[in-house]
Amino acid sequence: MQTDITLAYLRKTRQLFLGMMDDLSLGQLNQIPEGFNNNIIWNLGHIAVSTPGLCYIRSQVKPETELPFPGRFGKGSRPEVEATAEEVEEIKKFLVSSLDQIETDIHAGVFTELFPFATDTYQIPMDSIENTLNCCLAHENLHLGIAKAQKAVILNAGKVKKEQSESKISLN
């Protein structure tokens, strides 16, 4: 089944995202690097809520679905408050559990009828769970790439500060 391979890619993207964050502090996850308007944890939270939002709410399959962190990570939002360590863990857990639920519902036949819709980003109509998951895969990889770029900027800025600090010490 095509959805099984797409789900496998989604899981792998999420594993890569989580692995990329392993060596970062909470402060670094919350830091908005120069040139960006969001941060790494916002990108993770965004994909965590966007995929079930598209699969259940926008598709009208289960429009009453409530997502965690209302307003914090959805389209058009920006990091207005720093995420706590507890919230980061909650996002990580939801990242796994929401995809598990989507897979369970696919196999239970929940997605037999979807209200066709398109996202502003890709503008390609989605009329099946397969098409919706393909869109989610592209979207999640887009945000993984952004988060990787943010990490590179954060780590490079840290190196520059350290080098500047060391050069000041050696001048004294």
mmCIF file with all atom_site columns, N, CA, C and O in Angstrom, residues 84-138:
data_model
loop_
_atom_site.group_PDB
_atom_site.id
_atom_site.type_symbol
_atom_site.label_atom_id
_atom_site.label_alt_id
_atom_site.label_comp_id
_atom_site.label_asym_id
_atom_site.label_entity_id
_atom_site.label_seq_id
_atom_site.pdbx_PDB_ins_code
_atom_site.Cartn_x
_atom_site.Cartn_y
_atom_site.Cartn_z
_atom_site.occupancy
_atom_site.B_iso_or_equiv
_atom_site.pdbx_formal_charge
_atom_site.auth_seq_id
_atom_site.auth_comp_id
_atom_site.auth_asym_id
_atom_site.auth_atom_id
_atom_site.pdbx_PDB_model_num
ATOM 1   N N  . THR A 1 84  ? 8.864   25.338 27.210 1.00 0.00 ? 84  THR A N  1
ATOM 2   C CA . THR A 1 84  ? 9.509   24.754 28.383 1.00 0.00 ? 84  THR A CA 1
ATOM 3   C C  . THR A 1 84  ? 10.006  23.359 28.039 1.00 0.00 ? 84  THR A C  1
ATOM 4   O O  . THR A 1 84  ? 9.605   22.771 27.023 1.00 0.00 ? 84  THR A O  1
ATOM 5   N N  . ALA A 1 85  ? 10.840  22.803 28.904 1.00 0.00 ? 85  ALA A N  1
ATOM 6   C CA . ALA A 1 85  ? 11.327  21.435 28.705 1.00 0.00 ? 85  ALA A CA 1
ATOM 7   C C  . ALA A 1 85  ? 10.149  20.456 28.671 1.00 0.00 ? 85  ALA A C  1
ATOM 8   O O  . ALA A 1 85  ? 10.147  19.511 27.869 1.00 0.00 ? 85  ALA A O  1
ATOM 9   N N  . GLU A 1 86  ? 9.149   20.692 29.499 1.00 0.00 ? 86  GLU A N  1
ATOM 10  C CA . GLU A 1 86  ? 7.973   19.820 29.531 1.00 0.00 ? 86  GLU A CA 1
ATOM 11  C C  . GLU A 1 86  ? 7.205   19.904 28.219 1.00 0.00 ? 86  GLU A C  1
ATOM 12  O O  . GLU A 1 86  ? 6.723   18.888 27.700 1.00 0.00 ? 86  GLU A O  1
ATOM 13  N N  . GLU A 1 87  ? 7.075   21.106 27.668 1.00 0.00 ? 87  GLU A N  1
ATOM 14  C CA . GLU A 1 87  ? 6.369   21.265 26.396 1.00 0.00 ? 87  GLU A CA 1
ATOM 15  C C  . GLU A 1 87  ? 7.136   20.594 25.257 1.00 0.00 ? 87  GLU A C  1
ATOM 16  O O  . GLU A 1 87  ? 6.524   19.980 24.378 1.00 0.00 ? 87  GLU A O  1
ATOM 17  N N  . VAL A 1 88  ? 8.454   20.694 25.277 1.00 0.00 ? 88  VAL A N  1
ATOM 18  C CA . VAL A 1 88  ? 9.267   20.028 24.255 1.00 0.00 ? 88  VAL A CA 1
ATOM 19  C C  . VAL A 1 88  ? 9.007   18.524 24.301 1.00 0.00 ? 88  VAL A C  1
ATOM 20  O O  . VAL A 1 88  ? 8.806   17.887 23.258 1.00 0.00 ? 88  VAL A O  1
ATOM 21  N N  . GLU A 1 89  ? 8.972   17.955 25.486 1.00 0.00 ? 89  GLU A N  1
ATOM 22  C CA . GLU A 1 89  ? 8.698   16.520 25.612 1.00 0.00 ? 89  GLU A CA 1
ATOM 23  C C  . GLU A 1 89  ? 7.289   16.182 25.136 1.00 0.00 ? 89  GLU A C  1
ATOM 24  O O  . GLU A 1 89  ? 7.073   15.145 24.493 1.00 0.00 ? 89  GLU A O  1
ATOM 25  N N  . GLU A 1 90  ? 6.323   17.046 25.434 1.00 0.00 ? 90  GLU A N  1
ATOM 26  C CA . GLU A 1 90  ? 4.951   16.818 24.982 1.00 0.00 ? 90  GLU A CA 1
ATOM 27  C C  . GLU A 1 90  ? 4.866   16.856 23.455 1.00 0.00 ? 90  GLU A C  1
ATOM 28  O O  . GLU A 1 90  ? 4.183   16.036 22.839 1.00 0.00 ? 90  GLU A O  1
ATOM 29  N N  . ILE A 1 91  ? 5.577   17.787 22.837 1.00 0.00 ? 91  ILE A N  1
ATOM 30  C CA . ILE A 1 91  ? 5.606   17.875 21.378 1.00 0.00 ? 91  ILE A CA 1
ATOM 31  C C  . ILE A 1 91  ? 6.210   16.599 20.799 1.00 0.00 ? 91  ILE A C  1
ATOM 32  O O  . ILE A 1 91  ? 5.676   16.022 19.845 1.00 0.00 ? 91  ILE A O  1
ATOM 33  N N  . LYS A 1 92  ? 7.324   16.145 21.377 1.00 0.00 ? 92  LYS A N  1
ATOM 34  C CA . LYS A 1 92  ? 7.978   14.921 20.894 1.00 0.00 ? 92  LYS A CA 1
ATOM 35  C C  . LYS A 1 92  ? 7.032   13.724 20.987 1.00 0.00 ? 92  LYS A C  1
ATOM 36  O O  . LYS A 1 92  ? 6.958   12.911 20.055 1.00 0.00 ? 92  LYS A O  1
ATOM 37  N N  . LYS A 1 93  ? 6.313   13.603 22.086 1.00 0.00 ? 93  LYS A N  1
ATOM 38  C CA . LYS A 1 93  ? 5.381   12.482 22.247 1.00 0.00 ? 93  LYS A CA 1
ATOM 39  C C  . LYS A 1 93  ? 4.238   12.569 21.245 1.00 0.00 ? 93  LYS A C  1
ATOM 40  O O  . LYS A 1 93  ? 3.833   11.568 20.657 1.00 0.00 ? 93  LYS A O  1
ATOM 41  N N  . PHE A 1 94  ? 3.712   13.791 21.041 1.00 0.00 ? 94  PHE A N  1
ATOM 42  C CA . PHE A 1 94  ? 2.608   13.974 20.094 1.00 0.00 ? 94  PHE A CA 1
ATOM 43  C C  . PHE A 1 94  ? 3.062   13.692 18.672 1.00 0.00 ? 94  PHE A C  1
ATOM 44  O O  . PHE A 1 94  ? 2.293   13.175 17.853 1.00 0.00 ? 94  PHE A O  1
ATOM 45  N N  . LEU A 1 95  ? 4.309   13.984 18.385 1.00 0.00 ? 95  LEU A N  1
ATOM 46  C CA . LEU A 1 95  ? 4.871   13.716 17.064 1.00 0.00 ? 95  LEU A CA 1
ATOM 47  C C  . LEU A 1 95  ? 4.740   12.236 16.716 1.00 0.00 ? 95  LEU A C  1
ATOM 48  O O  . LEU A 1 95  ? 4.424   11.876 15.588 1.00 0.00 ? 95  LEU A O  1
ATOM 49  N N  . VAL A 1 96  ? 4.957   11.372 17.694 1.00 0.00 ? 96  VAL A N  1
ATOM 50  C CA . VAL A 1 96  ? 4.867   9.922  17.497 1.00 0.00 ? 96  VAL A CA 1
ATOM 51  C C  . VAL A 1 96  ? 3.413   9.459  17.574 1.00 0.00 ? 96  VAL A C  1
ATOM 52  O O  . VAL A 1 96  ? 2.925   8.752  16.686 1.00 0.00 ? 96  VAL A O  1
ATOM 53  N N  . SER A 1 97  ? 2.711   9.880  18.612 1.00 0.00 ? 97  SER A N  1
ATOM 54  C CA . SER A 1 97  ? 1.345   9.369  18.821 1.00 0.00 ? 97  SER A CA 1
ATOM 55  C C  . SER A 1 97  ? 0.384   9.807  17.722 1.00 0.00 ? 97  SER A C  1
ATOM 56  O O  . SER A 1 97  ? -0.496  9.039  17.329 1.00 0.00 ? 97  SER A O  1
ATOM 57  N N  . SER A 1 98  ? 0.550   11.008 17.205 1.00 0.00 ? 98  SER A N  1
ATOM 58  C CA . SER A 1 98  ? -0.367  11.474 16.156 1.00 0.00 ? 98  SER A CA 1
ATOM 59  C C  . SER A 1 98  ? -0.192  10.676 14.872 1.00 0.00 ? 98  SER A C  1
ATOM 60  O O  . SER A 1 98  ? -1.177  10.338 14.204 1.00 0.00 ? 98  SER A O  1
ATOM 61  N N  . LEU A 1 99  ? 1.048   10.340 14.530 1.00 0.00 ? 99  LEU A N  1
ATOM 62  C CA . LEU A 1 99  ? 1.282   9.537  13.337 1.00 0.00 ? 99  LEU A CA 1
ATOM 63  C C  . LEU A 1 99  ? 0.782   8.103  13.539 1.00 0.00 ? 99  LEU A C  1
ATOM 64  O O  . LEU A 1 99  ? 0.224   7.498  12.624 1.00 0.00 ? 99  LEU A O  1
ATOM 65  N N  . ASP A 1 100 ? 0.949   7.577  14.757 1.00 0.00 ? 100 ASP A N  1
ATOM 66  C CA . ASP A 1 100 ? 0.393   6.257  15.079 1.00 0.00 ? 100 ASP A CA 1
ATOM 67  C C  . ASP A 1 100 ? -1.123  6.254  14.897 1.00 0.00 ? 100 ASP A C  1
ATOM 68  O O  . ASP A 1 100 ? -1.694  5.303  14.347 1.00 0.00 ? 100 ASP A O  1
ATOM 69  N N  . GLN A 1 101 ? -1.782  7.333  15.351 1.00 0.00 ? 101 GLN A N  1
ATOM 70  C CA . GLN A 1 101 ? -3.240  7.421  15.235 1.00 0.00 ? 101 GLN A CA 1
ATOM 71  C C  . GLN A 1 101 ? -3.672  7.508  13.778 1.00 0.00 ? 101 GLN A C  1
ATOM 72  O O  . GLN A 1 101 ? -4.645  6.862  13.368 1.00 0.00 ? 101 GLN A O  1
ATOM 73  N N  . ILE A 1 102 ? -2.963  8.294  12.985 1.00 0.00 ? 102 ILE A N  1
ATOM 74  C CA . ILE A 1 102 ? -3.290  8.390  11.560 1.00 0.00 ? 102 ILE A CA 1
ATOM 75  C C  . ILE A 1 102 ? -3.171  7.017  10.909 1.00 0.00 ? 102 ILE A C  1
ATOM 76  O O  . ILE A 1 102 ? -4.057  6.596  10.159 1.00 0.00 ? 102 ILE A O  1
ATOM 77  N N  . GLU A 1 103 ? -2.098  6.294  11.206 1.00 0.00 ? 103 GLU A N  1
ATOM 78  C CA . GLU A 1 103 ? -1.913  4.955  10.634 1.00 0.00 ? 103 GLU A CA 1
ATOM 79  C C  . GLU A 1 103 ? -3.037  4.016  11.054 1.00 0.00 ? 103 GLU A C  1
ATOM 80  O O  . GLU A 1 103 ? -3.588  3.269  10.231 1.00 0.00 ? 103 GLU A O  1
ATOM 81  N N  . THR A 1 104 ? -3.393  4.043  12.327 1.00 0.00 ? 104 THR A N  1
ATOM 82  C CA . THR A 1 104 ? -4.497  3.205  12.823 1.00 0.00 ? 104 THR A CA 1
ATOM 83  C C  . THR A 1 104 ? -5.782  3.530  12.086 1.00 0.00 ? 104 THR A C  1
ATOM 84  O O  . THR A 1 104 ? -6.518  2.628  11.659 1.00 0.00 ? 104 THR A O  1
ATOM 85  N N  . ASP A 1 105 ? -6.065  4.828  11.918 1.00 0.00 ? 105 ASP A N  1
ATOM 86  C CA . ASP A 1 105 ? -7.299  5.246  11.244 1.00 0.00 ? 105 ASP A CA 1
ATOM 87  C C  . ASP A 1 105 ? -7.294  4.901  9.755  1.00 0.00 ? 105 ASP A C  1
ATOM 88  O O  . ASP A 1 105 ? -8.349  4.608  9.192  1.00 0.00 ? 105 ASP A O  1
ATOM 89  N N  . ILE A 1 106 ? -6.124  4.931  9.130  1.00 0.00 ? 106 ILE A N  1
ATOM 90  C CA . ILE A 1 106 ? -6.040  4.517  7.722  1.00 0.00 ? 106 ILE A CA 1
ATOM 91  C C  . ILE A 1 106 ? -6.463  3.059  7.603  1.00 0.00 ? 106 ILE A C  1
ATOM 92  O O  . ILE A 1 106 ? -7.305  2.705  6.766  1.00 0.00 ? 106 ILE A O  1
ATOM 93  N N  . HIS A 1 107 ? -5.904  2.211  8.461  1.00 0.00 ? 107 HIS A N  1
ATOM 94  C CA . HIS A 1 107 ? -6.201  0.777  8.394  1.00 0.00 ? 107 HIS A CA 1
ATOM 95  C C  . HIS A 1 107 ? -7.634  0.463  8.832  1.00 0.00 ? 107 HIS A C  1
ATOM 96  O O  . HIS A 1 107 ? -8.184  -0.579 8.442  1.00 0.00 ? 107 HIS A O  1
ATOM 97  N N  . ALA A 1 108 ? -8.237  1.374  9.592  1.00 0.00 ? 108 ALA A N  1
ATOM 98  C CA . ALA A 1 108 ? -9.633  1.190  10.005 1.00 0.00 ? 108 ALA A CA 1
ATOM 99  C C  . ALA A 1 108 ? -10.619 1.760  8.984  1.00 0.00 ? 108 ALA A C  1
ATOM 100 O O  . ALA A 1 108 ? -11.836 1.671  9.177  1.00 0.00 ? 108 ALA A O  1
ATOM 101 N N  . GLY A 1 109 ? -10.116 2.363  7.915  1.00 0.00 ? 109 GLY A N  1
ATOM 102 C CA . GLY A 1 109 ? -10.998 2.893  6.869  1.00 0.00 ? 109 GLY A CA 1
ATOM 103 C C  . GLY A 1 109 ? -11.612 4.243  7.180  1.00 0.00 ? 109 GLY A C  1
ATOM 104 O O  . GLY A 1 109 ? -12.617 4.621  6.564  1.00 0.00 ? 109 GLY A O  1
ATOM 105 N N  . VAL A 1 110 ? -11.031 4.982  8.108  1.00 0.00 ? 110 VAL A N  1
ATOM 106 C CA . VAL A 1 110 ? -11.589 6.279  8.514  1.00 0.00 ? 110 VAL A CA 1
ATOM 107 C C  . VAL A 1 110 ? -11.511 7.311  7.381  1.00 0.00 ? 110 VAL A C  1
ATOM 108 O O  . VAL A 1 110 ? -12.362 8.185  7.273  1.00 0.00 ? 110 VAL A O  1
ATOM 109 N N  . PHE A 1 111 ? -10.524 7.203  6.516  1.00 0.00 ? 111 PHE A N  1
ATOM 110 C CA . PHE A 1 111 ? -10.286 8.224  5.501  1.00 0.00 ? 111 PHE A CA 1
ATOM 111 C C  . PHE A 1 111 ? -10.876 7.872  4.128  1.00 0.00 ? 111 PHE A C  1
ATOM 112 O O  . PHE A 1 111 ? -10.307 8.225  3.100  1.00 0.00 ? 111 PHE A O  1
ATOM 113 N N  . THR A 1 112 ? -12.025 7.227  4.112  1.00 0.00 ? 112 THR A N  1
ATOM 114 C CA . THR A 1 112 ? -12.612 6.832  2.833  1.00 0.00 ? 112 THR A CA 1
ATOM 115 C C  . THR A 1 112 ? -13.167 8.025  2.066  1.00 0.00 ? 112 THR A C  1
ATOM 116 O O  . THR A 1 112 ? -13.159 8.024  0.841  1.00 0.00 ? 112 THR A O  1
ATOM 117 N N  . GLU A 1 113 ? -13.658 9.024  2.779  1.00 0.00 ? 113 GLU A N  1
ATOM 118 C CA . GLU A 1 113 ? -14.185 10.221 2.112  1.00 0.00 ? 113 GLU A CA 1
ATOM 119 C C  . GLU A 1 113 ? -13.559 11.463 2.721  1.00 0.00 ? 113 GLU A C  1
ATOM 120 O O  . GLU A 1 113 ? -13.681 11.699 3.918  1.00 0.00 ? 113 GLU A O  1
ATOM 121 N N  . LEU A 1 114 ? -12.893 12.245 1.872  1.00 0.00 ? 114 LEU A N  1
ATOM 122 C CA . LEU A 1 114 ? -12.278 13.490 2.300  1.00 0.00 ? 114 LEU A CA 1
ATOM 123 C C  . LEU A 1 114 ? -12.891 14.640 1.527  1.00 0.00 ? 114 LEU A C  1
ATOM 124 O O  . LEU A 1 114 ? -13.258 14.491 0.362  1.00 0.00 ? 114 LEU A O  1
ATOM 125 N N  . PHE A 1 115 ? -12.983 15.776 2.174  1.00 0.00 ? 115 PHE A N  1
ATOM 126 C CA . PHE A 1 115 ? -13.376 17.002 1.503  1.00 0.00 ? 115 PHE A CA 1
ATOM 127 C C  . PHE A 1 115 ? -12.126 17.514 0.779  1.00 0.00 ? 115 PHE A C  1
ATOM 128 O O  . PHE A 1 115 ? -11.115 17.791 1.421  1.00 0.00 ? 115 PHE A O  1
ATOM 129 N N  . PRO A 1 116 ? -12.131 17.601 -0.542 1.00 0.00 ? 116 PRO A N  1
ATOM 130 C CA . PRO A 1 116 ? -10.933 18.036 -1.270 1.00 0.00 ? 116 PRO A CA 1
ATOM 131 C C  . PRO A 1 116 ? -10.516 19.454 -0.874 1.00 0.00 ? 116 PRO A C  1
ATOM 132 O O  . PRO A 1 116 ? -11.355 20.348 -0.732 1.00 0.00 ? 116 PRO A O  1
ATOM 133 N N  . PHE A 1 117 ? -9.224  19.644 -0.699 1.00 0.00 ? 117 PHE A N  1
ATOM 134 C CA . PHE A 1 117 ? -8.689  20.953 -0.334 1.00 0.00 ? 117 PHE A CA 1
ATOM 135 C C  . PHE A 1 117 ? -7.252  21.053 -0.823 1.00 0.00 ? 117 PHE A C  1
ATOM 136 O O  . PHE A 1 117 ? -6.654  20.057 -1.223 1.00 0.00 ? 117 PHE A O  1
ATOM 137 N N  . ALA A 1 118 ? -6.712  22.264 -0.799 1.00 0.00 ? 118 ALA A N  1
ATOM 138 C CA . ALA A 1 118 ? -5.317  22.494 -1.171 1.00 0.00 ? 118 ALA A CA 1
ATOM 139 C C  . ALA A 1 118 ? -4.709  23.416 -0.127 1.00 0.00 ? 118 ALA A C  1
ATOM 140 O O  . ALA A 1 118 ? -5.395  24.250 0.463  1.00 0.00 ? 118 ALA A O  1
ATOM 141 N N  . THR A 1 119 ? -3.415  23.270 0.116  1.00 0.00 ? 119 THR A N  1
ATOM 142 C CA . THR A 1 119 ? -2.729  24.168 1.037  1.00 0.00 ? 119 THR A CA 1
ATOM 143 C C  . THR A 1 119 ? -2.264  25.403 0.279  1.00 0.00 ? 119 THR A C  1
ATOM 144 O O  . THR A 1 119 ? -2.084  25.370 -0.943 1.00 0.00 ? 119 THR A O  1
ATOM 145 N N  . ASP A 1 120 ? -2.050  26.490 0.999  1.00 0.00 ? 120 ASP A N  1
ATOM 146 C CA . ASP A 1 120 ? -1.533  27.706 0.383  1.00 0.00 ? 120 ASP A CA 1
ATOM 147 C C  . ASP A 1 120 ? -0.126  27.495 -0.158 1.00 0.00 ? 120 ASP A C  1
ATOM 148 O O  . ASP A 1 120 ? 0.248   28.047 -1.180 1.00 0.00 ? 120 ASP A O  1
ATOM 149 N N  . THR A 1 121 ? 0.661   26.676 0.547  1.00 0.00 ? 121 THR A N  1
ATOM 150 C CA . THR A 1 121 ? 2.059   26.456 0.159  1.00 0.00 ? 121 THR A CA 1
ATOM 151 C C  . THR A 1 121 ? 2.171   25.750 -1.179 1.00 0.00 ? 121 THR A C  1
ATOM 152 O O  . THR A 1 121 ? 2.892   26.194 -2.073 1.00 0.00 ? 121 THR A O  1
ATOM 153 N N  . TYR A 1 122 ? 1.484   24.627 -1.337 1.00 0.00 ? 122 TYR A N  1
ATOM 154 C CA . TYR A 1 122 ? 1.666   23.800 -2.534 1.00 0.00 ? 122 TYR A CA 1
ATOM 155 C C  . TYR A 1 122 ? 0.567   23.971 -3.569 1.00 0.00 ? 122 TYR A C  1
ATOM 156 O O  . TYR A 1 122 ? 0.780   23.695 -4.738 1.00 0.00 ? 122 TYR A O  1
ATOM 157 N N  . GLN A 1 123 ? -0.621  24.349 -3.150 1.00 0.00 ? 123 GLN A N  1
ATOM 158 C CA . GLN A 1 123 ? -1.758  24.617 -4.034 1.00 0.00 ? 123 GLN A CA 1
ATOM 159 C C  . GLN A 1 123 ? -2.095  23.451 -4.966 1.00 0.00 ? 123 GLN A C  1
ATOM 160 O O  . GLN A 1 123 ? -2.539  23.659 -6.089 1.00 0.00 ? 123 GLN A O  1
ATOM 161 N N  . ILE A 1 124 ? -1.877  22.247 -4.473 1.00 0.00 ? 124 ILE A N  1
ATOM 162 C CA . ILE A 1 124 ? -2.242  21.049 -5.230 1.00 0.00 ? 124 ILE A CA 1
ATOM 163 C C  . ILE A 1 124 ? -3.422  20.400 -4.513 1.00 0.00 ? 124 ILE A C  1
ATOM 164 O O  . ILE A 1 124 ? -3.328  20.087 -3.330 1.00 0.00 ? 124 ILE A O  1
ATOM 165 N N  . PRO A 1 125 ? -4.553  20.207 -5.196 1.00 0.00 ? 125 PRO A N  1
ATOM 166 C CA . PRO A 1 125 ? -5.725  19.642 -4.533 1.00 0.00 ? 125 PRO A CA 1
ATOM 167 C C  . PRO A 1 125 ? -5.457  18.246 -3.954 1.00 0.00 ? 125 PRO A C  1
ATOM 168 O O  . PRO A 1 125 ? -4.806  17.423 -4.588 1.00 0.00 ? 125 PRO A O  1
ATOM 169 N N  . MET A 1 126 ? -5.938  18.033 -2.754 1.00 0.00 ? 126 MET A N  1
ATOM 170 C CA . MET A 1 126 ? -5.827  16.742 -2.094 1.00 0.00 ? 126 MET A CA 1
ATOM 171 C C  . MET A 1 126 ? -7.229  16.172 -1.912 1.00 0.00 ? 126 MET A C  1
ATOM 172 O O  . MET A 1 126 ? -8.071  16.805 -1.286 1.00 0.00 ? 126 MET A O  1
ATOM 173 N N  . ASP A 1 127 ? -7.438  14.999 -2.471 1.00 0.00 ? 127 ASP A N  1
ATOM 174 C CA . ASP A 1 127 ? -8.753  14.379 -2.399 1.00 0.00 ? 127 ASP A CA 1
ATOM 175 C C  . ASP A 1 127 ? -8.701  12.964 -1.841 1.00 0.00 ? 127 ASP A C  1
ATOM 176 O O  . ASP A 1 127 ? -9.671  12.226 -1.891 1.00 0.00 ? 127 ASP A O  1
ATOM 177 N N  . SER A 1 128 ? -7.518  12.590 -1.309 1.00 0.00 ? 128 SER A N  1
ATOM 178 C CA . SER A 1 128 ? -7.370  11.253 -0.719 1.00 0.00 ? 128 SER A CA 1
ATOM 179 C C  . SER A 1 128 ? -6.344  11.346 0.404  1.00 0.00 ? 128 SER A C  1
ATOM 180 O O  . SER A 1 128 ? -5.558  12.295 0.466  1.00 0.00 ? 128 SER A O  1
ATOM 181 N N  . ILE A 1 129 ? -6.341  10.364 1.278  1.00 0.00 ? 129 ILE A N  1
ATOM 182 C CA . ILE A 1 129 ? -5.348  10.348 2.357  1.00 0.00 ? 129 ILE A CA 1
ATOM 183 C C  . ILE A 1 129 ? -3.951  10.184 1.774  1.00 0.00 ? 129 ILE A C  1
ATOM 184 O O  . ILE A 1 129 ? -2.989  10.743 2.307  1.00 0.00 ? 129 ILE A O  1
ATOM 185 N N  . GLU A 1 130 ? -3.831  9.457  0.673  1.00 0.00 ? 130 GLU A N  1
ATOM 186 C CA . GLU A 1 130 ? -2.516  9.295  0.038  1.00 0.00 ? 130 GLU A CA 1
ATOM 187 C C  . GLU A 1 130 ? -1.952  10.644 -0.403 1.00 0.00 ? 130 GLU A C  1
ATOM 188 O O  . GLU A 1 130 ? -0.789  10.960 -0.136 1.00 0.00 ? 130 GLU A O  1
ATOM 189 N N  . ASN A 1 131 ? -2.788  11.442 -1.074 1.00 0.00 ? 131 ASN A N  1
ATOM 190 C CA . ASN A 1 131 ? -2.343  12.762 -1.521 1.00 0.00 ? 131 ASN A CA 1
ATOM 191 C C  . ASN A 1 131 ? -2.051  13.683 -0.341 1.00 0.00 ? 131 ASN A C  1
ATOM 192 O O  . ASN A 1 131 ? -1.107  14.473 -0.380 1.00 0.00 ? 131 ASN A O  1
ATOM 193 N N  . THR A 1 132 ? -2.858  13.581 0.692  1.00 0.00 ? 132 THR A N  1
ATOM 194 C CA . THR A 1 132 ? -2.653  14.410 1.880  1.00 0.00 ? 132 THR A CA 1
ATOM 195 C C  . THR A 1 132 ? -1.334  14.047 2.554  1.00 0.00 ? 132 THR A C  1
ATOM 196 O O  . THR A 1 132 ? -0.558  14.934 2.935  1.00 0.00 ? 132 THR A O  1
ATOM 197 N N  . LEU A 1 133 ? -1.055  12.760 2.692  1.00 0.00 ? 133 LEU A N  1
ATOM 198 C CA . LEU A 1 133 ? 0.200   12.339 3.317  1.00 0.00 ? 133 LEU A CA 1
ATOM 199 C C  . LEU A 1 133 ? 1.417   12.737 2.480  1.00 0.00 ? 133 LEU A C  1
ATOM 200 O O  . LEU A 1 133 ? 2.458   13.092 3.030  1.00 0.00 ? 133 LEU A O  1
ATOM 201 N N  . ASN A 1 134 ? 1.283   12.705 1.153  1.00 0.00 ? 134 ASN A N  1
ATOM 202 C CA . ASN A 1 134 ? 2.387   13.161 0.305  1.00 0.00 ? 134 ASN A CA 1
ATOM 203 C C  . ASN A 1 134 ? 2.668   14.645 0.533  1.00 0.00 ? 134 ASN A C  1
ATOM 204 O O  . ASN A 1 134 ? 3.828   15.059 0.587  1.00 0.00 ? 134 ASN A O  1
ATOM 205 N N  . CYS A 1 135 ? 1.619   15.430 0.656  1.00 0.00 ? 135 CYS A N  1
ATOM 206 C CA . CYS A 1 135 ? 1.780   16.847 0.961  1.00 0.00 ? 135 CYS A CA 1
ATOM 207 C C  . CYS A 1 135 ? 2.455   17.018 2.325  1.00 0.00 ? 135 CYS A C  1
ATOM 208 O O  . CYS A 1 135 ? 3.380   17.822 2.478  1.00 0.00 ? 135 CYS A O  1
ATOM 209 N N  . CYS A 1 136 ? 2.009   16.246 3.303  1.00 0.00 ? 136 CYS A N  1
ATOM 210 C CA . CYS A 1 136 ? 2.588   16.321 4.652  1.00 0.00 ? 136 CYS A CA 1
ATOM 211 C C  . CYS A 1 136 ? 4.071   15.957 4.628  1.00 0.00 ? 136 CYS A C  1
ATOM 212 O O  . CYS A 1 136 ? 4.886   16.601 5.307  1.00 0.00 ? 136 CYS A O  1
ATOM 213 N N  . LEU A 1 137 ? 4.430   14.968 3.839  1.00 0.00 ? 137 LEU A N  1
ATOM 214 C CA . LEU A 1 137 ? 5.831   14.559 3.729  1.00 0.00 ? 137 LEU A CA 1
ATOM 215 C C  . LEU A 1 137 ? 6.680   15.702 3.168  1.00 0.00 ? 137 LEU A C  1
ATOM 216 O O  . LEU A 1 137 ? 7.748   16.013 3.701  1.00 0.00 ? 137 LEU A O  1
ATOM 217 N N  . ALA A 1 138 ? 6.206   16.328 2.106  1.00 0.00 ? 138 ALA A N  1
ATOM 218 C CA . ALA A 1 138 ? 6.944   17.458 1.525  1.00 0.00 ? 138 ALA A CA 1
ATOM 219 C C  . ALA A 1 138 ? 7.050   18.590 2.547  1.00 0.00 ? 138 ALA A C  1
ATOM 220 O O  . ALA A 1 138 ? 8.117   19.187 2.736  1.00 0.00 ? 138 ALA A O  1
#
